[in-house]
Short mmCIF file of C-alpha atoms and ligand atoms in Angstrom, two decimals:
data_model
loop_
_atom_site.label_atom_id
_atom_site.label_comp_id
_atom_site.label_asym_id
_atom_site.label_seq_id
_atom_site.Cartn_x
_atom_site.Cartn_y
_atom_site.Cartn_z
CA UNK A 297 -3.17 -43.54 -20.23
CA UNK A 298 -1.29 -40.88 -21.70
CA UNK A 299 -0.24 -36.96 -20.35
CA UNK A 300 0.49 -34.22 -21.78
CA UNK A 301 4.11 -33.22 -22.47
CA UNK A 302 5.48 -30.64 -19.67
CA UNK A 303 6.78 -28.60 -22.89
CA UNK A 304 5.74 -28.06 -26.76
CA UNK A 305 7.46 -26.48 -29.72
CA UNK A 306 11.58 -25.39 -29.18
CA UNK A 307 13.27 -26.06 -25.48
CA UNK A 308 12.61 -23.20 -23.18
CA UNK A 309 13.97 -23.02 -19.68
CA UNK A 310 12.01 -20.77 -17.39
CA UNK A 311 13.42 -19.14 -14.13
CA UNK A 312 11.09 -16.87 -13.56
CA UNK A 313 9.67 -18.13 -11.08
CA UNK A 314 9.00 -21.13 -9.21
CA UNK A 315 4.89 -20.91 -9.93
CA UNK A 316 5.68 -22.03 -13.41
CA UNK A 317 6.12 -25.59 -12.58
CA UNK A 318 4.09 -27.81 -14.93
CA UNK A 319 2.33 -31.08 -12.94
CA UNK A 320 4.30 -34.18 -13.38
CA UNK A 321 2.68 -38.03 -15.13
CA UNK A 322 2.55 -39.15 -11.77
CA UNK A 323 0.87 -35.91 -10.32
CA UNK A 324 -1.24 -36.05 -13.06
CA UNK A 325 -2.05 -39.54 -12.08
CA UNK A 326 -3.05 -39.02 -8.20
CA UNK A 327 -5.29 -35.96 -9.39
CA UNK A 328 -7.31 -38.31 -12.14
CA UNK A 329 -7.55 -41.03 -9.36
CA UNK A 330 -8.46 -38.61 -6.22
CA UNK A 331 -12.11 -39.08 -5.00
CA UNK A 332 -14.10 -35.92 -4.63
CA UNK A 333 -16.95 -34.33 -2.66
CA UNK A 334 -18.13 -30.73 -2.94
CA UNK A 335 -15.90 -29.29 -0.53
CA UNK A 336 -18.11 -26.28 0.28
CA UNK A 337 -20.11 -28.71 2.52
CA UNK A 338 -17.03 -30.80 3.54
CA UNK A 339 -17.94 -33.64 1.81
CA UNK A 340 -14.55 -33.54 -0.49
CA UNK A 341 -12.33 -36.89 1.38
CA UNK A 342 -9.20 -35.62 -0.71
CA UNK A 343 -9.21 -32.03 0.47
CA UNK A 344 -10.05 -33.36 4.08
CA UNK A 345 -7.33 -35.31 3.82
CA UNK A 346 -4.89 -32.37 3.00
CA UNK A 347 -6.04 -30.13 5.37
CA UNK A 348 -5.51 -32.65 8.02
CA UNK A 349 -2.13 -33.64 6.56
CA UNK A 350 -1.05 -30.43 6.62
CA UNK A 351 -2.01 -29.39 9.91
CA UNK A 352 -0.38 -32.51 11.28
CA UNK A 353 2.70 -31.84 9.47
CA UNK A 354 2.60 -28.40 10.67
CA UNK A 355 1.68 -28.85 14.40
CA UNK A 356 -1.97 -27.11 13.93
CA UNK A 357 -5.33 -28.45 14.87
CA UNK A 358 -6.39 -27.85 11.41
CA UNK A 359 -6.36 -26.45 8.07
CA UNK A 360 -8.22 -24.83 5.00
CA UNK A 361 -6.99 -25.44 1.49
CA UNK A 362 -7.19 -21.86 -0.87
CA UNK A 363 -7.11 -21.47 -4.28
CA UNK A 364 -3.75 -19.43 -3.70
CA UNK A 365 -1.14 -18.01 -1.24
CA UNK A 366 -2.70 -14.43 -1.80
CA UNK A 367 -6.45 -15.44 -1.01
CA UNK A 368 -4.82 -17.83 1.91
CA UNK A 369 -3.06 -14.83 3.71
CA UNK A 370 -6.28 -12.80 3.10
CA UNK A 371 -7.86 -14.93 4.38
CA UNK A 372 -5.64 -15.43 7.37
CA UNK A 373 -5.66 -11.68 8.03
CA UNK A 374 -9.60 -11.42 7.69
CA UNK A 375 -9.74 -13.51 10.63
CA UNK A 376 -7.51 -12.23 13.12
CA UNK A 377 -8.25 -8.79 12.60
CA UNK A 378 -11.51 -6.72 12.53
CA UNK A 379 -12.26 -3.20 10.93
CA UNK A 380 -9.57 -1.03 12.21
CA UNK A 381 -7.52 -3.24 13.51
CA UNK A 382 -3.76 -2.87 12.37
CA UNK A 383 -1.11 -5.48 11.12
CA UNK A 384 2.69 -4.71 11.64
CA UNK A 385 4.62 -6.12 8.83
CA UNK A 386 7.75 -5.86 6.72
CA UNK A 387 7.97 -2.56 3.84
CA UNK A 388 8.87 -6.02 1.53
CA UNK A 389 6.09 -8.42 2.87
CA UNK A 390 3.88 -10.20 0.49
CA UNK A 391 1.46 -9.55 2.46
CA UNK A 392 2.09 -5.82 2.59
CA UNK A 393 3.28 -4.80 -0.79
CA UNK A 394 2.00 -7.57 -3.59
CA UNK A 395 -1.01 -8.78 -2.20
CA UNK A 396 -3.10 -5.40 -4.38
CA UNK A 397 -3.72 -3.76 -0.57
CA UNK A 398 -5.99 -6.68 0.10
CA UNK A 399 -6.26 -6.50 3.85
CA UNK A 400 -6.99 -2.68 3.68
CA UNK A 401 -9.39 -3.05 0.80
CA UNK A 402 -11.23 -5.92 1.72
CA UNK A 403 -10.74 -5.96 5.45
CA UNK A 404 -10.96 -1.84 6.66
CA UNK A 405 -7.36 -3.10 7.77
CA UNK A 406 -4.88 -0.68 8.20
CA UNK A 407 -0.72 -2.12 7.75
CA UNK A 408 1.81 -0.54 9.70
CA UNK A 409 4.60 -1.26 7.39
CA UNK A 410 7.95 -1.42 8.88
CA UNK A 411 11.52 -1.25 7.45
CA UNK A 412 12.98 -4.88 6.68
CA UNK A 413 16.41 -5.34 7.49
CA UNK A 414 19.01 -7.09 5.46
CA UNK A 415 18.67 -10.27 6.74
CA UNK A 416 14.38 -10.31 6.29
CA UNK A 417 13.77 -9.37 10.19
CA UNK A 418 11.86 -6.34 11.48
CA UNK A 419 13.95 -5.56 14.18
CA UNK A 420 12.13 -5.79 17.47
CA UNK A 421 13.24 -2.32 18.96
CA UNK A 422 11.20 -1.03 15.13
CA UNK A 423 8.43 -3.12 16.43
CA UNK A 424 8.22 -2.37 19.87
CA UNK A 425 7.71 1.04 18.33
CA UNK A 426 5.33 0.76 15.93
CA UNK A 427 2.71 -0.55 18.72
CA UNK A 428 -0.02 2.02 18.95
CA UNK A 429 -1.52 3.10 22.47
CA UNK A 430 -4.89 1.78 23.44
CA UNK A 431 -6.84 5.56 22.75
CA UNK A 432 -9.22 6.27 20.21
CA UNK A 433 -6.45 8.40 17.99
CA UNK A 434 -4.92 5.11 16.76
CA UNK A 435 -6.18 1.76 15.20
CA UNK A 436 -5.70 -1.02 17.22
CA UNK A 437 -2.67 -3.25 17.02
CA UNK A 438 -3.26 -6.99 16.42
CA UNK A 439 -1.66 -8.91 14.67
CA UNK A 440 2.36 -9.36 13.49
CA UNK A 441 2.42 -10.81 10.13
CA UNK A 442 6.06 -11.98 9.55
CA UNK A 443 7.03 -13.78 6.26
CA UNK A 444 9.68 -16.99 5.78
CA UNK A 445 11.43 -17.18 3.51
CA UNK A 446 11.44 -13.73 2.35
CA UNK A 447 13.62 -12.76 -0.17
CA UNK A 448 14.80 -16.37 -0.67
CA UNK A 449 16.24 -15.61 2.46
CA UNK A 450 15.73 -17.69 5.39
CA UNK A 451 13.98 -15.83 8.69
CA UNK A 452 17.27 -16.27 11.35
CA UNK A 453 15.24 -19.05 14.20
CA UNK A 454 16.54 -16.98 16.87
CA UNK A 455 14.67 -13.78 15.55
CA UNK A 456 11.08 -15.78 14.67
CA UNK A 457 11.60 -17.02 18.83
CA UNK A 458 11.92 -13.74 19.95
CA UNK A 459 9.43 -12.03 17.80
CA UNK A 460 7.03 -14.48 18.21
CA UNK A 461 7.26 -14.44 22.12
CA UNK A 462 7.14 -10.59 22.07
CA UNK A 463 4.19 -10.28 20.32
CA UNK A 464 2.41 -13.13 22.27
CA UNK A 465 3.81 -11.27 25.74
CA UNK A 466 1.93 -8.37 24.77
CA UNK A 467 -1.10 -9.82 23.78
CA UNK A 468 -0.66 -9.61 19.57
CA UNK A 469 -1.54 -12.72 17.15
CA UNK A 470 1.00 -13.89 15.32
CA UNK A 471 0.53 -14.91 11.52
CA UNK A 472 3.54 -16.35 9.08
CA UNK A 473 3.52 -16.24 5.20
CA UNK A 474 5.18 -19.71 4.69
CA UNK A 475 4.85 -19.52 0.90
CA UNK A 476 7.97 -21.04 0.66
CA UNK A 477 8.49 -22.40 4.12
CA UNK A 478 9.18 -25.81 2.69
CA UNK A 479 12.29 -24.08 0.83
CA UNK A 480 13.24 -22.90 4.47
CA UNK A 481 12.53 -25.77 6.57
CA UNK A 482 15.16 -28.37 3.82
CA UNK A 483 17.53 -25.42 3.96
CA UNK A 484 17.65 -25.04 7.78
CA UNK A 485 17.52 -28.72 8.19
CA UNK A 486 14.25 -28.33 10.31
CA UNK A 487 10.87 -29.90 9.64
CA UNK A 488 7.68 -27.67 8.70
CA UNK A 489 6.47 -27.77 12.66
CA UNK A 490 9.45 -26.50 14.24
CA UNK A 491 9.68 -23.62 11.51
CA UNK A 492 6.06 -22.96 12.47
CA UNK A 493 6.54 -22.86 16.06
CA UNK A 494 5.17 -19.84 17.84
CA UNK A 495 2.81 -18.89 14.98
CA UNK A 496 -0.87 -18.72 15.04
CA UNK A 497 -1.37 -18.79 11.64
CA UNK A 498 0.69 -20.26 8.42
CA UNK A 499 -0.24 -20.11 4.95
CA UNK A 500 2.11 -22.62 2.65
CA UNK A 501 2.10 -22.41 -0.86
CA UNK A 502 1.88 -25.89 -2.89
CA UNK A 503 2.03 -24.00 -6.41
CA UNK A 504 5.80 -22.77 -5.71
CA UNK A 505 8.68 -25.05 -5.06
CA UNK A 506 6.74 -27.85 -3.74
CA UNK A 507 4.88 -28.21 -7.80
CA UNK A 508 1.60 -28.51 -7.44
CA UNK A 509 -0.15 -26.63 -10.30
CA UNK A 510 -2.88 -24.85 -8.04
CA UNK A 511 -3.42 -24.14 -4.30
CA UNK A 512 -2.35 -23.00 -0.53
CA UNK A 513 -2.93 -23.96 2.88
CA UNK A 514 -3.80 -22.02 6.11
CA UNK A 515 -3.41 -23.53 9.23
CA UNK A 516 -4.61 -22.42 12.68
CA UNK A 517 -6.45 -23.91 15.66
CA UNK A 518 -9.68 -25.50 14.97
CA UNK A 519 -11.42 -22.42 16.18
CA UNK A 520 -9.41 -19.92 13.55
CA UNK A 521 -10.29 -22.39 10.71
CA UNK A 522 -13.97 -22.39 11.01
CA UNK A 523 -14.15 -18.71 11.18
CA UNK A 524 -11.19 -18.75 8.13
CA UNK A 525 -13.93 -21.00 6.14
CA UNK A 526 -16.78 -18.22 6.30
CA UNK A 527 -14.38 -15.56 5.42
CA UNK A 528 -12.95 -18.01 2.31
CA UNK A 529 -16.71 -18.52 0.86
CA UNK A 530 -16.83 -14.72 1.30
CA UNK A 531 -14.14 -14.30 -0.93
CA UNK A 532 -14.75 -16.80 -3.58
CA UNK A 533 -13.01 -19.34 -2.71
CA UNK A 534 -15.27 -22.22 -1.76
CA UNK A 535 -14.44 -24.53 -4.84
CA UNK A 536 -16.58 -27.86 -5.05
CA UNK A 537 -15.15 -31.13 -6.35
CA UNK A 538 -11.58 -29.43 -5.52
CA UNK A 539 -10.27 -32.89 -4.63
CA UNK A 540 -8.38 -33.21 -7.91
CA UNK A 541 -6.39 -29.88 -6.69
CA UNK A 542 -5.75 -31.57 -3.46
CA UNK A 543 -4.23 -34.38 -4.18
CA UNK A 544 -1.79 -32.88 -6.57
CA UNK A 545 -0.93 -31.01 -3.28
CA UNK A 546 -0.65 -34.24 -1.40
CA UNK A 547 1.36 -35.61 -3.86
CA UNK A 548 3.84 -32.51 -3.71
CA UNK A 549 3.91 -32.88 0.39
CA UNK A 550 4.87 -36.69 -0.19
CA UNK A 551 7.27 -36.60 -2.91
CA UNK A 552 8.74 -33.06 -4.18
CA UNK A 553 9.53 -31.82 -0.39
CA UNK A 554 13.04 -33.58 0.10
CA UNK A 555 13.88 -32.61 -3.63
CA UNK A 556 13.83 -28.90 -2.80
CA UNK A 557 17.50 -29.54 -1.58
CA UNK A 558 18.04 -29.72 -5.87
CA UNK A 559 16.58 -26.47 -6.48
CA UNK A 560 18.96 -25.20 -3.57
CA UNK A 561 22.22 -26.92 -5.10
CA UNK A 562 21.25 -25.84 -8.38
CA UNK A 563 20.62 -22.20 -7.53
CA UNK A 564 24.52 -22.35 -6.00
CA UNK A 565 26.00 -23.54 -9.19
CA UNK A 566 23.61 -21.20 -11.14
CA UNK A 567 24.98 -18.31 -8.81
CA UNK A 568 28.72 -19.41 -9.19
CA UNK A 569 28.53 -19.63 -13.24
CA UNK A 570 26.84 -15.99 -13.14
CA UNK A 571 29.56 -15.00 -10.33
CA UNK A 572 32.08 -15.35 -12.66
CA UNK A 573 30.85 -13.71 -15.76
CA UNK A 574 32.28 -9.64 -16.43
CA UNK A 575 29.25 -7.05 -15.42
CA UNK A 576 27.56 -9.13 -13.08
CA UNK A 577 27.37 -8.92 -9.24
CA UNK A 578 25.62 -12.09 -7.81
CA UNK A 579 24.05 -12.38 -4.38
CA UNK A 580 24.67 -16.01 -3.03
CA UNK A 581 21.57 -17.76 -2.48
CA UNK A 582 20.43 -19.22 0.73
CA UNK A 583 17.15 -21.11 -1.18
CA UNK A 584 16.20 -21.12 -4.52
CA UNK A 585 16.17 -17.89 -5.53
CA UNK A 586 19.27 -15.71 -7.14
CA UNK A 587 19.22 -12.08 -7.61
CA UNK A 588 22.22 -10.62 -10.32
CA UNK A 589 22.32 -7.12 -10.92
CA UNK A 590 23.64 -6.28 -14.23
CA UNK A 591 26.32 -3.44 -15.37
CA UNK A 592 22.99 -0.86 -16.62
CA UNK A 593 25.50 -0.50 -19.71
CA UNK A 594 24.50 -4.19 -20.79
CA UNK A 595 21.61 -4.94 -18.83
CA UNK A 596 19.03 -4.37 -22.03
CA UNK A 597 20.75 -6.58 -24.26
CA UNK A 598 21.90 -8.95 -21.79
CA UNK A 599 18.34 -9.96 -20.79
CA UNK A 600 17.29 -9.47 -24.90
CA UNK A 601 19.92 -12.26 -25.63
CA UNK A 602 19.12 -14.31 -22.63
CA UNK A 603 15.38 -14.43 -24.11
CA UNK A 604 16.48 -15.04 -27.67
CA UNK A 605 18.01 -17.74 -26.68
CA UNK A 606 14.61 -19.29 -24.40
CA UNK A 607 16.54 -18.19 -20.98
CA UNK A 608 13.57 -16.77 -19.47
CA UNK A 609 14.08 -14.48 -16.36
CA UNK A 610 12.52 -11.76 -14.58
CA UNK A 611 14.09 -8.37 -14.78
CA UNK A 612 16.82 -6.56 -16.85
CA UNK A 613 19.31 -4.35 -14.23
CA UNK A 614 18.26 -6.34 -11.19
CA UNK A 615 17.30 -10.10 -12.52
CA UNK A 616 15.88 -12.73 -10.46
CA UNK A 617 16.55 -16.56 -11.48
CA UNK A 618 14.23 -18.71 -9.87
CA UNK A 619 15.22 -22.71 -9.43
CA UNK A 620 12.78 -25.38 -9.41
CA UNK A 621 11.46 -28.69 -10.27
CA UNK A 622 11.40 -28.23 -14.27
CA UNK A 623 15.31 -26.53 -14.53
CA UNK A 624 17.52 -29.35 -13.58
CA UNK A 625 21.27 -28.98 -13.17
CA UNK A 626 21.58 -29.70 -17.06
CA UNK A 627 19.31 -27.04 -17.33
CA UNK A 628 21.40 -24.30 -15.29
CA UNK A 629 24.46 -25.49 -17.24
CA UNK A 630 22.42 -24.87 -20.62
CA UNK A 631 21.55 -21.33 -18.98
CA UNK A 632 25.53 -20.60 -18.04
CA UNK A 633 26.68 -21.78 -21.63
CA UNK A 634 24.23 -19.11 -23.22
CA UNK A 635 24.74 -16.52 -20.67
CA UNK A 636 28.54 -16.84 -21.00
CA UNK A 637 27.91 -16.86 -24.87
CA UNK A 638 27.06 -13.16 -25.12
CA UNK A 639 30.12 -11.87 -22.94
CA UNK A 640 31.90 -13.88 -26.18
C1 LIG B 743 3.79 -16.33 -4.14
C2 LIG B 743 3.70 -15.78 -2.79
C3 LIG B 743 2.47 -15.52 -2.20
C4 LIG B 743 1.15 -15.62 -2.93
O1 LIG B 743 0.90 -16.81 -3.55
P1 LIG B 743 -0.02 -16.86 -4.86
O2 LIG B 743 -0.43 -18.28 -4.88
O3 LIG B 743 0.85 -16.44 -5.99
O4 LIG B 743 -1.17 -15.94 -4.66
C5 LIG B 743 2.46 -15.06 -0.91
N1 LIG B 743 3.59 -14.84 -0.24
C6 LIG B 743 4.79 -15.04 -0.77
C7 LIG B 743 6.01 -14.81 0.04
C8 LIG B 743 4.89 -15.52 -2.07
O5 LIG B 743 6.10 -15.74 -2.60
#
């Protein structure tokens, strides 16, 4: 049998993002051997066999696979709240601010947007707040939608405790955008169920660090998934013989979890190199994910040069270089040597 190559024509290395992650032979391999059903009536074995993976891994009852994070949180929303019903959440949630308004469009779901603070947390005095009275003036508050990592930043465990207990004490579901939980849980040395503790709701992206080309995860009680499945179909999102998606999502769970310590290690030395160049100020990263802004004197031809030279990144004055399973370490040092290039 024979795969196509993870990269054609001249050598490009791409930190844009951790979604561009091409599947590997042996991914390839598991999705041409997975058995398949037409998931829409539950008959698919290999997306049963996620779900239920997933929700044991995560310390749910169950768990619905999406054809992405956005659609999974959607989703996830959808089901907690009703029309008028209100969501407090982070001013730079996912959920909140790249997710197209989503909840509000779709749902009749009004965000009350809060103010992150540095470290990713809505403080709980902002929260405590931002509860509306039980009257007819206000929509009704239901759900706290809090997001981990965020930023590339990892959600302090003390602060997902408390918030989670607060918002459970007074009666609020709780729902977590784990896109890149598994990034969290191998940089905090915890496994995905005790990062998911207190939760109602997770949704876990396979498509970023973990490699899978296509797909996400919610996870709830058995209850929240069967009402999560009618709001899914709703959406689009009942796909049929979606098996061969699933199991390159097993395969990620199985083999490309531990490895996210790489992307971490490599995203330190990437930082470090950049750290030391003239113009740039480098934030050092907790997880995979380095933000550099540039000297706005250089910023233009700095990123021009870095693209020249098939350094992709995202941004110009305020970059973002994304680690993952496709830049190795010799790929961060072939990144430094061109970036340190054009400073001479
Ligand atoms: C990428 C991402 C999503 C959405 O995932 P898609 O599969 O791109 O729709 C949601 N939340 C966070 C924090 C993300 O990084």
């Amino acid at each position: 049998m024979s795969y196509p190559q993870a990269h054609h024509g001249p050598r490009l290395y791409d930190f844009r993002s951790d979604t561009v992650t091409k599947p590997t032979p042996a991914m390839l391999a598991a999705m041409a051997a997975a058995e398949v059903g037409d998931d829409v009536w539950g008959d698919d074995p290999t997306v049963n066999r996620l779900q239920a993976v997933a929700a044991e891994r995560l310390g749910f009852e169950a768990g619905l696979f999406a054809p992405s994070g956005t659609q999974s949180n959607l989703i996830g929303l959808l089901t907690h709240c009703q029309r008028g019903d209100e969501y407090l959440v982070g001013q730079d949630a996912h959920t909140y601010k790249y997710e197209g308004g989503g909840a509000a469009v779709l749902g009749s779901i009004q965000p009350q947007p809060l103010e992150n603070a540095a470290d990713g947390s809505i403080p709980l005095a902002k929260l405590q707040k931002a509860v509306k009275p039980r009257d007819a003036h206000f929509a009704r508050t239901r759900l706290l939608a809090l997001e981990n990592t965020i930023g590339g930043k990892l959600l302090p465990a003390a602060y997902v405790a408390e918030a989670t207990a607060w918002a459970k004490g007074i009666g609020l579901a709780t729902h977590l955008d784990g896109a890149r939980l598994a990034n969290a849980a191998v940089a905090s040395a915890r496994s995905l169920r005790e990062m998911s503790a207190g939760f109602d709701s997770v949704s876990l992206c396979l498509s970023k660090g973990l490699g899978a080309p296509v797909g996400s995860l919610l996870l709830g009680s058995r209850a929240f998934i069967d009402e999560a499945k009618r709001w899914r179909k709703m959406l689009g999102g009942g796909m049929r013989q979606a098996g061969i998606l699933a199991a390159a999502g097993l395969y990620a769970l199985d083999h490309h979890l531990e490895r996210l310590a790489e992307d971490h290690e490599n995203a330190a030395r990437l930082a470090q190199g950049l750290a030391a160049l003239p113009g740039l100020s480098v934030l050092a990263p907790q997880t995979n994910i380095v933000f550099v802004s540039v000297d706005a004197a250089i910023a233009e031809r700095f990123a021009a040069h870095l693209a020249g030279q098939g350094i992709l990144i995202s941004g110009s004055t305020e970059q973002r270089w994304v680690t993952h399973l496709d830049v190795d370490a010799a790929a961060v040092d072939a990144a430094l040597a061109v970036a340190q290039r054009f400073f001479g």
